[in-house]
mmCIF file of C-alpha atoms in Angstrom:
data_model
loop_
_atom_site.group_PDB
_atom_site.id
_atom_site.type_symbol
_atom_site.label_atom_id
_atom_site.label_comp_id
_atom_site.label_asym_id
_atom_site.label_seq_id
_atom_site.Cartn_x
_atom_site.Cartn_y
_atom_site.Cartn_z
ATOM 1 C CA MET H 6 -28.530 -2.833 -1.834
ATOM 2 C CA LYS H 7 -31.059 -0.167 -3.031
ATOM 3 C CA LYS H 8 -32.605 -1.972 -6.761
ATOM 4 C CA PHE H 9 -32.059 0.811 -8.578
ATOM 5 C CA ASP H 10 -28.146 1.443 -8.073
ATOM 6 C CA TYR H 11 -28.476 -2.614 -9.294
ATOM 7 C CA TYR H 12 -30.075 -2.336 -11.828
ATOM 8 C CA TYR H 13 -27.638 0.203 -12.596
ATOM 9 C CA ALA H 14 -24.797 -0.497 -11.891
ATOM 10 C CA CYS H 15 -25.526 -4.617 -14.087
ATOM 11 C CA ALA H 16 -26.280 -1.211 -16.775
ATOM 12 C CA VAL H 17 -22.632 0.067 -16.163
ATOM 13 C CA GLY H 18 -20.958 -3.059 -16.227
ATOM 14 C CA LYS H 19 -22.835 -4.435 -20.074
ATOM 15 C CA MET H 20 -21.048 -0.417 -20.787
ATOM 16 C CA LEU H 21 -17.466 -1.319 -19.685
ATOM 17 C CA THR H 22 -17.354 -5.018 -20.840
ATOM 18 C CA ALA H 23 -18.372 -4.264 -23.684
ATOM 19 C CA SER H 24 -15.470 -1.814 -24.360
ATOM 20 C CA GLU H 25 -13.210 -3.847 -23.235
ATOM 21 C CA PHE H 26 -14.480 -6.356 -26.421
ATOM 22 C CA LEU H 27 -13.733 -3.283 -28.490
ATOM 23 C CA LEU H 28 -10.336 -2.945 -27.391
ATOM 24 C CA LYS H 29 -9.954 -6.892 -27.608
ATOM 25 C CA ALA H 30 -10.268 -6.672 -31.545
ATOM 26 C CA VAL H 31 -7.021 -4.037 -31.524
ATOM 27 C CA THR H 32 -4.754 -6.557 -28.692
ATOM 28 C CA PRO H 33 -4.301 -9.528 -30.401
ATOM 29 C CA VAL H 34 -2.773 -12.525 -29.067
ATOM 30 C CA ASN H 35 0.511 -13.998 -29.979
ATOM 31 C CA ALA H 36 0.966 -17.872 -28.683
ATOM 32 C CA LYS H 37 3.213 -18.918 -30.823
ATOM 33 C CA GLY H 38 5.466 -21.010 -28.656
ATOM 34 C CA LEU H 39 2.091 -21.918 -26.275
ATOM 35 C CA SER H 40 -0.395 -24.407 -25.441
ATOM 36 C CA LYS H 41 -3.787 -23.134 -24.600
ATOM 37 C CA GLU H 42 -6.866 -23.358 -23.598
ATOM 38 C CA TYR H 43 -10.246 -20.783 -23.326
ATOM 39 C CA GLY H 44 -12.989 -20.835 -21.151
ATOM 40 C CA VAL H 45 -12.410 -23.794 -19.291
ATOM 41 C CA ALA H 46 -14.973 -24.284 -16.358
ATOM 42 C CA TYR H 47 -13.272 -25.365 -12.864
ATOM 43 C CA GLY H 48 -17.255 -24.209 -11.486
ATOM 44 C CA ASN H 49 -20.687 -24.329 -12.590
ATOM 45 C CA ASN H 50 -21.353 -20.560 -13.176
ATOM 46 C CA LYS H 51 -21.440 -19.266 -16.693
ATOM 47 C CA SER H 52 -18.853 -17.151 -14.904
ATOM 48 C CA GLN H 53 -16.881 -19.659 -13.586
ATOM 49 C CA LYS H 54 -14.066 -19.814 -16.554
ATOM 50 C CA ILE H 55 -10.470 -19.611 -16.867
ATOM 51 C CA ASP H 56 -8.130 -19.111 -19.732
ATOM 52 C CA ILE H 57 -4.261 -21.940 -19.322
ATOM 53 C CA PHE H 58 -1.568 -20.747 -21.562
ATOM 54 C CA TYR H 59 2.017 -22.606 -20.801
ATOM 55 C CA PRO H 60 4.768 -23.034 -23.092
ATOM 56 C CA ARG H 61 4.682 -25.782 -25.889
ATOM 57 C CA VAL H 62 7.913 -27.557 -24.965
ATOM 58 C CA THR H 63 9.589 -31.531 -24.177
ATOM 59 C CA ASP H 64 11.656 -30.812 -21.044
ATOM 60 C CA THR H 65 10.337 -32.606 -18.607
ATOM 61 C CA SER H 66 11.087 -29.035 -16.260
ATOM 62 C CA LYS H 67 7.988 -28.435 -13.801
ATOM 63 C CA ARG H 68 6.736 -25.230 -14.281
ATOM 64 C CA PRO H 69 5.686 -22.174 -12.062
ATOM 65 C CA ILE H 70 2.009 -20.924 -11.312
ATOM 66 C CA MET H 71 1.042 -17.397 -12.285
ATOM 67 C CA PHE H 72 -2.612 -16.825 -11.188
ATOM 68 C CA TYR H 73 -3.987 -13.777 -13.362
ATOM 69 C CA ILE H 74 -7.148 -12.474 -12.131
ATOM 70 C CA HIS H 75 -8.956 -9.271 -14.048
ATOM 71 C CA GLY H 76 -9.527 -5.859 -13.036
ATOM 72 C CA GLY H 77 -13.207 -4.264 -14.170
ATOM 73 C CA GLY H 78 -14.163 -2.499 -10.743
ATOM 74 C CA PHE H 79 -15.697 -5.482 -9.691
ATOM 75 C CA ILE H 80 -18.680 -4.741 -11.960
ATOM 76 C CA SER H 81 -17.630 -5.847 -14.972
ATOM 77 C CA GLY H 82 -13.484 -6.991 -16.876
ATOM 78 C CA THR H 83 -13.402 -10.134 -19.268
ATOM 79 C CA THR H 84 -10.684 -12.596 -19.082
ATOM 80 C CA ALA H 85 -10.014 -12.520 -22.856
ATOM 81 C CA LEU H 86 -8.868 -8.572 -22.761
ATOM 82 C CA ARG H 87 -5.593 -9.807 -20.337
ATOM 83 C CA ARG H 88 -5.134 -12.953 -22.886
ATOM 84 C CA THR H 89 -1.960 -10.951 -24.468
ATOM 85 C CA TYR H 90 -0.795 -10.328 -20.432
ATOM 86 C CA CYS H 91 -0.807 -13.948 -20.073
ATOM 87 C CA SER H 92 0.485 -14.940 -23.225
ATOM 88 C CA THR H 93 3.517 -12.234 -23.527
ATOM 89 C CA MET H 94 4.145 -14.333 -19.240
ATOM 90 C CA ALA H 95 3.071 -18.038 -20.343
ATOM 91 C CA LYS H 96 6.099 -17.310 -22.605
ATOM 92 C CA GLN H 97 8.956 -16.826 -20.200
ATOM 93 C CA GLY H 98 7.904 -20.251 -18.677
ATOM 94 C CA PHE H 99 5.497 -19.964 -16.355
ATOM 95 C CA PHE H 100 2.054 -21.729 -16.313
ATOM 96 C CA VAL H 101 -0.382 -19.033 -16.893
ATOM 97 C CA VAL H 102 -4.381 -18.955 -15.525
ATOM 98 C CA ASN H 103 -6.672 -15.880 -16.590
ATOM 99 C CA VAL H 104 -9.023 -16.549 -13.899
ATOM 100 C CA GLY H 105 -13.092 -15.122 -14.979
ATOM 101 C CA TYR H 106 -14.920 -14.388 -11.964
ATOM 102 C CA GLN H 107 -18.876 -13.742 -11.006
ATOM 103 C CA LEU H 108 -19.554 -9.807 -10.811
ATOM 104 C CA ALA H 109 -21.258 -7.451 -8.382
ATOM 105 C CA PRO H 110 -24.130 -6.581 -8.513
ATOM 106 C CA LYS H 111 -25.238 -10.450 -8.629
ATOM 107 C CA SER H 112 -22.744 -11.491 -6.388
ATOM 108 C CA HIS H 113 -20.944 -9.713 -3.643
ATOM 109 C CA PHE H 114 -17.982 -9.624 -1.483
ATOM 110 C CA PRO H 115 -16.472 -11.740 -0.713
ATOM 111 C CA ASN H 116 -17.630 -14.198 -3.136
ATOM 112 C CA GLN H 117 -15.104 -13.638 -5.523
ATOM 113 C CA LEU H 118 -12.097 -14.606 -3.235
ATOM 114 C CA GLN H 119 -14.311 -17.637 -2.667
ATOM 115 C CA ASP H 120 -14.313 -18.656 -7.108
ATOM 116 C CA ILE H 121 -10.410 -17.525 -7.141
ATOM 117 C CA PHE H 122 -9.576 -19.990 -4.429
ATOM 118 C CA LYS H 123 -12.362 -23.027 -6.366
ATOM 119 C CA ALA H 124 -9.843 -21.975 -9.304
ATOM 120 C CA ILE H 125 -6.908 -22.496 -7.170
ATOM 121 C CA ASP H 126 -8.378 -25.791 -6.092
ATOM 122 C CA PHE H 127 -9.508 -26.771 -10.061
ATOM 123 C CA VAL H 128 -5.038 -26.071 -10.931
ATOM 124 C CA LEU H 129 -3.500 -27.805 -8.154
ATOM 125 C CA ASP H 130 -5.808 -30.623 -8.768
ATOM 126 C CA ARG H 131 -4.550 -30.729 -12.172
ATOM 127 C CA ALA H 132 -0.973 -30.334 -10.723
ATOM 128 C CA GLU H 133 0.595 -33.917 -12.383
ATOM 129 C CA GLN H 134 -1.133 -33.813 -14.743
ATOM 130 C CA TYR H 135 0.438 -29.910 -16.664
ATOM 131 C CA ASN H 136 3.558 -30.752 -14.662
ATOM 132 C CA LEU H 137 3.729 -27.796 -12.252
ATOM 133 C CA ASP H 138 5.649 -26.448 -9.481
ATOM 134 C CA THR H 139 3.360 -26.218 -6.671
ATOM 135 C CA ASP H 140 6.605 -24.287 -5.253
ATOM 136 C CA LYS H 141 6.911 -21.795 -7.026
ATOM 137 C CA ILE H 142 3.679 -19.102 -6.960
ATOM 138 C CA VAL H 143 2.800 -16.028 -8.594
ATOM 139 C CA ILE H 144 -0.642 -13.999 -7.088
ATOM 140 C CA ALA H 145 -0.857 -11.141 -9.954
ATOM 141 C CA GLY H 146 -4.235 -8.722 -10.932
ATOM 142 C CA GLU H 147 -4.864 -5.396 -12.304
ATOM 143 C CA SER H 148 -7.326 -2.439 -10.910
ATOM 144 C CA ALA H 149 -9.616 -5.020 -9.049
ATOM 145 C CA GLY H 150 -7.440 -7.256 -10.142
ATOM 146 C CA ALA H 151 -5.213 -6.790 -7.642
ATOM 147 C CA TYR H 152 -7.274 -5.812 -5.071
ATOM 148 C CA PHE H 153 -8.548 -9.525 -4.842
ATOM 149 C CA ALA H 154 -4.557 -10.365 -5.541
ATOM 150 C CA SER H 155 -3.608 -9.067 -2.853
ATOM 151 C CA PHE H 156 -6.418 -10.429 -0.324
ATOM 152 C CA ILE H 157 -5.174 -14.060 -1.590
ATOM 153 C CA ALA H 158 -2.012 -13.530 -0.055
ATOM 154 C CA THR H 159 -2.667 -12.410 2.927
ATOM 155 C CA ILE H 160 -5.320 -14.634 2.999
ATOM 156 C CA THR H 161 -2.573 -17.372 2.988
ATOM 157 C CA CYS H 162 -0.645 -15.789 5.896
ATOM 158 C CA ASP H 163 -3.802 -15.347 8.123
ATOM 159 C CA LYS H 164 -5.756 -18.754 7.704
ATOM 160 C CA SER H 165 -8.414 -17.608 10.070
ATOM 161 C CA LEU H 166 -9.053 -15.724 6.654
ATOM 162 C CA TYR H 167 -10.816 -18.564 5.384
ATOM 163 C CA SER H 168 -13.493 -19.000 7.712
ATOM 164 C CA GLN H 169 -14.460 -15.902 8.452
ATOM 165 C CA ASN H 170 -14.518 -15.022 4.534
ATOM 166 C CA SER H 171 -16.202 -18.325 4.687
ATOM 167 C CA ILE H 172 -13.316 -20.147 1.697
ATOM 168 C CA ASP H 173 -13.523 -23.886 1.228
ATOM 169 C CA PHE H 174 -9.898 -24.567 0.078
ATOM 170 C CA GLN H 175 -9.029 -28.361 0.105
ATOM 171 C CA HIS H 176 -4.931 -27.139 -0.083
ATOM 172 C CA ILE H 177 -4.818 -25.100 2.959
ATOM 173 C CA ASN H 178 -2.611 -27.073 3.980
ATOM 174 C CA ASP H 179 0.128 -27.240 1.377
ATOM 175 C CA PHE H 180 -0.715 -23.150 -1.156
ATOM 176 C CA LYS H 181 1.767 -20.743 -1.019
ATOM 177 C CA VAL H 182 1.951 -17.870 -2.098
ATOM 178 C CA GLY H 183 6.224 -17.428 -3.606
ATOM 179 C CA CYS H 184 5.367 -14.032 -5.503
ATOM 180 C CA THR H 185 2.739 -11.118 -5.825
ATOM 181 C CA VAL H 186 1.966 -8.868 -9.040
ATOM 182 C CA LEU H 187 -0.263 -5.771 -7.726
ATOM 183 C CA ILE H 188 -0.525 -3.251 -10.405
ATOM 184 C CA ASN H 189 -2.605 -0.068 -10.558
ATOM 185 C CA GLY H 190 -5.035 -1.349 -7.827
ATOM 186 C CA ALA H 191 -7.723 -0.025 -5.422
ATOM 187 C CA TYR H 192 -7.588 -1.812 -2.300
ATOM 188 C CA SER H 193 -10.468 -0.179 0.061
ATOM 189 C CA ILE H 194 -13.876 1.245 -0.058
ATOM 190 C CA ASN H 195 -12.359 5.091 0.943
ATOM 191 C CA GLU H 196 -9.518 5.012 -1.742
ATOM 192 C CA ILE H 197 -11.715 4.056 -4.253
ATOM 193 C CA LEU H 198 -14.869 6.968 -2.948
ATOM 194 C CA LYS H 199 -11.666 9.705 -3.149
ATOM 195 C CA ALA H 200 -10.314 8.762 -6.096
ATOM 196 C CA LYS H 201 -11.193 10.707 -9.873
ATOM 197 C CA ALA H 202 -13.173 8.776 -11.716
ATOM 198 C CA PRO H 203 -17.027 7.923 -12.636
ATOM 199 C CA PHE H 204 -19.022 4.982 -11.524
ATOM 200 C CA CYS H 205 -16.180 4.720 -7.843
ATOM 201 C CA LYS H 206 -19.764 5.561 -5.410
ATOM 202 C CA THR H 207 -21.327 2.503 -8.085
ATOM 203 C CA TYR H 208 -18.419 -0.201 -7.799
ATOM 204 C CA VAL H 209 -18.678 0.383 -3.998
ATOM 205 C CA LYS H 210 -22.214 0.302 -3.882
ATOM 206 C CA ALA H 211 -22.172 -2.875 -6.411
ATOM 207 C CA PHE H 212 -19.425 -4.927 -5.274
ATOM 208 C CA PHE H 213 -19.972 -4.440 -1.123
ATOM 209 C CA ASP H 214 -24.460 -4.395 -1.318
ATOM 210 C CA LEU H 215 -23.944 -1.151 0.482
ATOM 211 C CA THR H 216 -26.119 1.842 -0.113
ATOM 212 C CA ASN H 217 -25.772 6.081 0.623
ATOM 213 C CA LYS H 218 -26.582 5.512 3.535
ATOM 214 C CA ASP H 219 -23.632 3.056 4.107
ATOM 215 C CA LEU H 220 -21.098 5.447 2.386
ATOM 216 C CA LYS H 221 -21.744 8.362 4.079
ATOM 217 C CA ASP H 222 -20.890 5.570 7.874
ATOM 218 C CA LYS H 223 -17.179 6.356 8.768
ATOM 219 C CA GLN H 224 -17.325 2.454 10.746
ATOM 220 C CA VAL H 225 -18.827 1.392 7.731
ATOM 221 C CA ILE H 226 -16.249 2.584 4.558
ATOM 222 C CA CYS H 227 -12.938 2.405 7.091
ATOM 223 C CA LYS H 228 -14.835 -2.009 8.213
ATOM 224 C CA GLN H 229 -11.107 -3.780 8.051
ATOM 225 C CA ASP H 230 -12.899 -7.221 6.844
ATOM 226 C CA PHE H 231 -13.415 -5.157 3.544
ATOM 227 C CA SER H 232 -9.230 -4.444 3.545
ATOM 228 C CA PRO H 233 -6.837 -6.213 3.355
ATOM 229 C CA LEU H 234 -4.411 -3.919 3.953
ATOM 230 C CA GLY H 235 -5.620 -4.080 8.006
ATOM 231 C CA PHE H 236 -3.595 -7.765 7.518
ATOM 232 C CA ILE H 237 -0.329 -7.225 5.973
ATOM 233 C CA LYS H 238 2.695 -8.098 7.843
ATOM 234 C CA ASN H 239 6.051 -8.690 7.079
ATOM 235 C CA ASP H 240 5.273 -12.113 6.416
ATOM 236 C CA TYR H 241 3.606 -10.652 3.510
ATOM 237 C CA PRO H 242 4.795 -12.278 -0.067
ATOM 238 C CA PRO H 243 7.883 -10.341 -1.631
ATOM 239 C CA THR H 244 5.474 -8.437 -4.131
ATOM 240 C CA VAL H 245 6.157 -6.246 -7.837
ATOM 241 C CA VAL H 246 3.995 -3.010 -7.474
ATOM 242 C CA ILE H 247 3.285 -1.762 -10.748
ATOM 243 C CA ARG H 248 1.700 2.169 -10.044
ATOM 244 C CA GLY H 249 1.179 4.276 -13.045
ATOM 245 C CA LYS H 250 2.021 8.178 -13.379
ATOM 246 C CA TYR H 251 -1.442 9.070 -14.626
ATOM 247 C CA ASP H 252 -3.922 6.425 -12.936
ATOM 248 C CA ALA H 253 -7.189 7.620 -11.893
ATOM 249 C CA PHE H 254 -6.126 5.409 -8.502
ATOM 250 C CA ASP H 255 -3.102 6.410 -7.265
ATOM 251 C CA LEU H 256 -4.162 6.798 -4.029
ATOM 252 C CA GLY H 257 -4.664 3.123 -3.516
ATOM 253 C CA THR H 258 -0.750 2.254 -4.408
ATOM 254 C CA LYS H 259 0.277 5.076 -2.653
ATOM 255 C CA THR H 260 -1.460 3.267 0.180
ATOM 256 C CA LEU H 261 -0.044 -0.366 -0.327
ATOM 257 C CA LEU H 262 3.353 1.047 -0.848
ATOM 258 C CA ASN H 263 2.911 2.986 3.053
ATOM 259 C CA VAL H 264 1.478 -0.335 4.335
ATOM 260 C CA LEU H 265 3.963 -2.240 2.718
ATOM 261 C CA ASP H 266 6.782 -0.126 3.976
ATOM 262 C CA SER H 267 5.681 -0.069 7.102
ATOM 263 C CA ALA H 268 5.120 -4.126 7.932
ATOM 264 C CA GLY H 269 9.033 -4.148 6.076
ATOM 265 C CA ALA H 270 7.281 -6.119 3.854
ATOM 266 C CA ASN H 271 9.676 -7.153 0.661
ATOM 267 C CA TYR H 272 8.636 -5.261 -2.368
ATOM 268 C CA SER H 273 9.853 -3.656 -5.998
ATOM 269 C CA LEU H 274 8.380 -0.888 -7.750
ATOM 270 C CA TYR H 275 8.063 -0.028 -11.563
ATOM 271 C CA ARG H 276 6.556 3.580 -11.965
ATOM 272 C CA THR H 277 5.207 3.384 -15.398
ATOM 273 C CA LYS H 278 4.425 7.011 -17.522
ATOM 274 C CA GLY H 279 3.155 7.999 -20.732
ATOM 275 C CA ILE H 280 0.142 6.220 -22.464
ATOM 276 C CA ALA H 281 1.410 3.788 -20.346
ATOM 277 C CA GLY H 282 0.953 5.165 -16.834
ATOM 278 C CA LEU H 283 -2.657 5.644 -17.500
ATOM 279 C CA HIS H 284 -5.183 3.177 -15.265
ATOM 280 C CA ALA H 285 -4.524 -0.310 -15.943
ATOM 281 C CA VAL H 286 -2.861 0.217 -19.549
ATOM 282 C CA CYS H 287 0.706 -1.353 -18.599
ATOM 283 C CA ILE H 288 -1.388 -4.992 -19.253
ATOM 284 C CA ILE H 289 -0.687 -3.598 -23.748
ATOM 285 C CA PRO H 290 2.058 -4.159 -25.553
ATOM 286 C CA ILE H 291 1.056 -0.284 -25.961
ATOM 287 C CA SER H 292 4.286 1.694 -25.401
ATOM 288 C CA LYS H 293 7.950 0.444 -24.800
ATOM 289 C CA ASP H 294 7.174 1.810 -21.069
ATOM 290 C CA ALA H 295 4.995 -0.283 -20.719
ATOM 291 C CA VAL H 296 6.873 -3.869 -22.516
ATOM 292 C CA ARG H 297 9.781 -2.282 -20.287
ATOM 293 C CA SER H 298 7.005 -3.251 -16.887
ATOM 294 C CA GLN H 299 6.307 -5.990 -18.123
ATOM 295 C CA LYS H 300 10.146 -7.333 -18.277
ATOM 296 C CA PHE H 301 10.344 -5.584 -15.005
ATOM 297 C CA THR H 302 7.701 -7.570 -13.417
ATOM 298 C CA VAL H 303 9.737 -11.013 -14.749
ATOM 299 C CA GLY H 304 12.726 -10.583 -13.184
ATOM 300 C CA LYS H 305 11.412 -10.365 -10.141
ATOM 301 C CA ILE H 306 9.038 -12.668 -10.117
ATOM 302 C CA LYS H 307 12.328 -15.345 -11.801
ATOM 303 C CA GLU H 308 14.957 -13.138 -9.272
ATOM 304 C CA TYR H 309 12.076 -13.901 -5.653
ATOM 305 C CA LEU H 310 11.482 -17.609 -6.334
ATOM 306 C CA ASN H 311 14.600 -18.571 -7.504
ATOM 307 C CA ILE H 312 14.069 -18.963 -11.276
ATOM 308 C CA GLY H 313 17.223 -18.884 -12.813
ATOM 309 C CA ASP H 314 17.229 -18.022 -16.772
#
């Protein structure tokens, strides 16, 4: 990408991340009854950190795992604003890993996928320590996080994608995604560019390391390697799709649903409305419908993973 675009993306990313910290101030985390660990390093980069939430109980049953990946247009986002959602899921019995990763434009595709798999390796290496059920794994995320979550699921179904994306993953032979949760996602360059939202060109150029000239090239913006959609087949994990009625990136979810239907994949859909129907707002318990969408998500995950109440 051009030097001007690089610095512009950095500035936009800092602005958006700052706005998240303001939202965090009005989004308290209720971690009562939970054990929590903030900012656990899984790598040497300052962005390679995770938060961990899990129920503080004395029984010996193994905990199903949820890896949650934050959004932010690839150039912004914090794990901090997702702690409320993650703690809510942990109270339902999940060992929740809130994954941070290196942001664009300092890091480009597919480096973020490499980061996330590194975080997964870190957690699975400690499965015995945390008493984890590695046969019951959920990959979830909102917005750009949904993009990553869906890509991780496709990679585990098609192992050739590990090498194609230069992913060194130690648990390649024993890792399987049991369920995905995709909230208000954007899954391809073309859909992002068509969204009625600010900074879309900046997101794309920063993440995929492109120029304005590249954005006029159909071969580039439709490149299959850049999107998980072309790799979804009928072996794709059961999926919970959250679609916002007023989501600026709704074309992404609409396209995803068409692909899942064409592949014959198993999924359940919840459409949020009101303020929860705006982009990614439903991860915050800001309305009754946001809370209902979270309860729907938990119910479907437990159904797909065969977890009893």
